[in-house]
Amino acid sequence: MSQRTFKIFRYNPETDKKPSYKTYTIEVEPSWTILDALNEIKWYHDGSLTYRRSCRHGICGSCAMQINGLNDLSCELQISNYPKDPIVIDPLPGFEIYKDLAVNMEPFYAALKRVKPWLINDNPPPGSERLQSPEEFKLMGDSIACILCAACTSSCPSFWTDEDYLGPAALLKAFRYTFDTRDEGFEDRLEALDNKHGLWRCHKITNCFTACPKNLNPTEAISKLQRKVVSEKW
Amino acid sequence: MIHRHDVIIVGAGLAGSRAAVEIGQTANVAVLSKVYPSRSHSGAAQGGVAASLANESKTDRWEYHMYDTVKGSDYLGDQDAIELMVREAPETVIEMEHWGCPFSRTPEGLIAQRKFGGHTLDYGKEAALRSCYSYDYTGHVLLHTLHEQCLKHGVHFYSEFQVLSLIFRDNRAIGVVAWDIVNGGLHTFYGRAVMFGTGGYGRAFKITSNAHANTGDGLSQVIRAGLPVQDMEFVQFHPTGLWKSGILVTEGARGEGGYLLNGEKRRFMEDYAPTLMELAPRDVVARSMQTEIDEGRGIDGKNYVFIDVSHLGEAKLKERLPQITELAMNFAGVDPVKEPIPIQPTAHYSMGGIPANANCRVTYDAKRSETVGFYAGGECSCISVHGANRLGTNSLLEALLFGRRAGKQIVEDLSHLEFPELPADYEDAATEEVERTMAKDGEEKAATLRAELQETMMMDCGVFRSRGQLEKQRDKVEELEERYKNIRVEDKGTRFNTDMLEAIELGHLIEFSGAIVEGALQREESRGGHARKDFPKRDDVKFLKHTLAWREPNGKWKLTFEKDVVLKGITHPGFEPKERVY
């Protein structure tokens, strides 16, 4: 056990005039993650501290937040990765604050829906599975592993300045279906993609790539989509 | 506020979402979830979904899958429901592929399949490649594909609404009362049909693979409505939980060739299951591991053993098991390419649950009499296709397949189900629970009580159990229930009050833990996931029966062992109970 200090963003719009930071010093175990520390604070020191969490092993995407200025999943990061006190924890930037570290994710999910995130193929399916070779399967890359934690979209300056921008997560989903050899919905998705709030808002800042806790590369996916749009149109 | 929809589904995991896709095409369906739908715990399932597609094991057939499931269940599974499941498995999985689920592929372009524990060819002769997978993200891709289908079909989601009570009167489900997590406040949802897909109850145990959200709320809501729960004592301990955290290392790791080593660096499974070795069913492997640990043959005499996958090589690990490679690094500080992973049994799956038939209609007695307008599917239900022990990859199958069946059944039943009347006291139970919880200003911390419950359930109602331990644990649960009255909720606000909601969830954990312990105590035999040191043999004369447990108004549990197990399939003559050897 050792003592560590956490400086955590606090804001309840119902009762607080403005946000503030609250500092907690607690005993932590060597193997603990940032989420373990938040749980310790909430469960034994301050029940009002509010954040989302569920699976605590990096697959549900609930607990994305900003840790020492970088978006990441609090459940996946060991406290020992951050040798200096205090460890500063903020909510994901770019979203309305519901309370403390919990933000309004509705715009994020609304953007996702705009890219029609489902397989589009009107041909009647065969009696068994549609065939897809291992090489074709790999055209989707790692995009199928996206957990929709919003770490990428929330790290994107283009998203901060354009609330209508689809953002890297929704574009990665568009990539996932566009590069699925079973999908025929390229034209259907063009309206959402091919405009200034879509693909062309991406300025290759690559924050999304750095922020992704699953080591996915939305920037690269967006570039591939852009090339496809250009080559199909002209 | 009152919301009216044709169908109310609680839970957005595979069962709830699959039913919603079915219903959403013809009726107005609302799905309530206490997390955003794509964060449901179905997404954590890794290794695959079972179906005898025969893509890889060319001689595979549903009869083998049925035999494996029945034998795996230690003969407590209902064979009519099992036959339905294994026969409909291929079309259920293929349908997910047609909806765009990205599956790993064979060189011919078919859905790839891998080995999993207890799945065999030719009635136990050799391991079968039956688990359809997508890397080790199978649950994740199925969940996301289904959620996206729900979006396509305009399913109405109420995300971050936590259900507090089931409105159930005169054998009819009417609706639910839920708390709006973001803004606070009660919302009543009523409809012509109500379905629970509320997930499992692993969070009652200290070492668990389950999410924080898996607090079995649906189970205690059913108990509080005066309905029974079934076979609650059957809790699956998955053999390969990461040491200390219990985070899951997929059984696919053994399916791909990983093996288990004790402190003597020996593959101890040869002593317990010489034919299937590490690919014996989970209850067998978990007990073998626990025995090694209890007899001092853990690593350095400690409470863990190793799973070694390093011989598979970096390329194969990346290709087949990328997630567990990452998990081992992040949560155990171990690089599985180079060194073995420390593991211990982890509470993983709830075989018990809300009694329901193969059409997912909830039943309420030993004669399987049906409730009206009330359906259950997935892990919260007990249909019972897993009996005393579930085989790996049969849970994703169950959730998809019975979600599908529930959806179809509900669509059919809507032709005669009218909107019920809300009773005058529809909101009283939920209002009372919120007021009582918010007023809590006592000396106890909810977290302390929860930790005590989880530790003692693990210790005295875990992999091995005995009368002495269980009687002690019964007293402990009663003590915790008493102390629960004296907890303190610090957050007194309405907005995003997770302090209050965690306290309410603790009430659920304590409530249904009573049923687990009472079932474990009264079932004086060892079967599947329930292992009694003082009754080490299966007793088919007394206990080839389902347990039904009701909570009486005085707080005592009433249990019966009168519900017969179905030993015949619909068309198949069934498999007679035999000694289970692997």
XYZ file of C-alpha atoms in Angstrom, chain A residues 7-8 10-11 17 20 23 26 39 42 51 54 59 74 81-82 84 114 123 145 159 161 179 218 229:
25
model
C -7.300 15.813 -8.224
C -10.745 15.237 -9.660
C -16.366 18.023 -9.783
C -19.486 19.719 -11.082
C -22.367 27.623 -9.798
C -14.081 22.914 -9.235
C -8.334 16.542 -4.052
C -5.954 7.608 -0.431
C -14.091 3.202 -6.688
C -16.530 6.755 -4.030
C -18.543 8.520 -13.047
C -19.215 -1.339 -15.893
C -14.619 -3.860 -23.482
C -9.706 4.456 -16.480
C 1.909 4.353 -14.881
C 1.601 7.798 -13.294
C 3.771 11.894 -10.061
C -26.249 9.200 -39.207
C -30.118 -9.150 -52.115
C -13.003 -3.915 -32.150
C -15.280 17.999 -33.234
C -15.425 23.405 -33.096
C -15.015 -2.026 -46.346
C -9.541 6.207 -37.162
C -15.145 8.638 -52.231
